[in-house]
Amino acid sequence: MTETYPHQLILASGSPRRKELLARLGVEFTIDTADIDESQRPGELPETLVQRLARQKAHAVAV
């Protein structure tokens, strides 16, 4: 049974591996790479970095 969802999944990454994983799972998605600086800021904790990058990528590709 195929489920439908009211939202569209956007992969905000150019990662070929992430694209491959989603495709193998049968997930429908579009790719819209976010052009952001992914550098870690001095003293920035890893968990803060990934949260900041996730927010920036989401904001960059928001429709």
Coordinates of C-alpha atoms in Angstrom, one line a residue:
M1 CA 0.0 0.0 0.0
T2 CA 1.4 3.4 -1.0
E3 CA 0.9 6.1 1.5
T4 CA 0.6 9.8 0.5
Y5 CA 1.7 12.7 2.6
P6 CA 0.5 16.3 2.4
H7 CA 4.1 17.6 2.4
Q8 CA 6.8 17.4 -0.1
L9 CA 10.3 16.3 1.0
I10 CA 13.1 18.5 -0.1
L11 CA 16.7 17.3 0.2
A12 CA 18.7 20.4 0.9
S13 CA 22.0 18.7 0.2
G14 CA 24.1 17.7 -2.8
S15 CA 25.2 14.5 -1.1
P16 CA 25.0 11.6 -3.5
R17 CA 24.9 9.2 -0.6
R18 CA 21.8 10.8 0.9
K19 CA 20.1 10.9 -2.5
E20 CA 20.9 7.2 -2.9
L21 CA 19.6 6.2 0.5
L22 CA 16.3 8.1 0.0
A23 CA 15.8 6.6 -3.5
R24 CA 16.5 3.1 -2.2
L25 CA 13.8 3.6 0.4
G26 CA 11.4 4.6 -2.3
V27 CA 10.9 8.0 -0.8
E28 CA 9.8 10.7 -3.3
F29 CA 11.8 13.9 -2.9
T30 CA 13.3 16.8 -4.8
I31 CA 16.7 18.2 -4.5
D32 CA 17.3 21.9 -3.8
T33 CA 20.8 22.4 -2.6
A34 CA 21.3 25.2 -0.1
D35 CA 24.3 27.4 -0.8
I36 CA 25.5 28.1 2.8
D37 CA 28.8 28.2 4.6
E38 CA 29.0 24.9 6.5
S39 CA 32.2 25.9 8.4
Q40 CA 32.2 25.4 12.2
R41 CA 32.5 28.7 14.1
P42 CA 35.3 29.0 16.6
G43 CA 34.1 27.4 19.9
E44 CA 30.9 26.1 18.4
L45 CA 29.8 22.8 19.8
P46 CA 29.1 20.0 17.2
E47 CA 25.4 19.8 18.3
T48 CA 25.0 23.5 17.9
L49 CA 26.7 23.4 14.5
V50 CA 24.3 20.7 13.1
Q51 CA 21.3 22.5 14.4
R52 CA 22.4 25.8 12.9
L53 CA 23.1 24.2 9.6
A54 CA 19.8 22.4 9.5
R55 CA 18.0 25.7 10.2
Q56 CA 20.0 27.6 7.6
K57 CA 19.4 24.9 4.9
A58 CA 15.7 24.8 5.7
H59 CA 15.4 28.5 5.5
A60 CA 17.4 28.6 2.2
V61 CA 15.1 26.2 0.4
A62 CA 11.8 27.2 2.0
V63 CA 9.1 27.6 -0.6

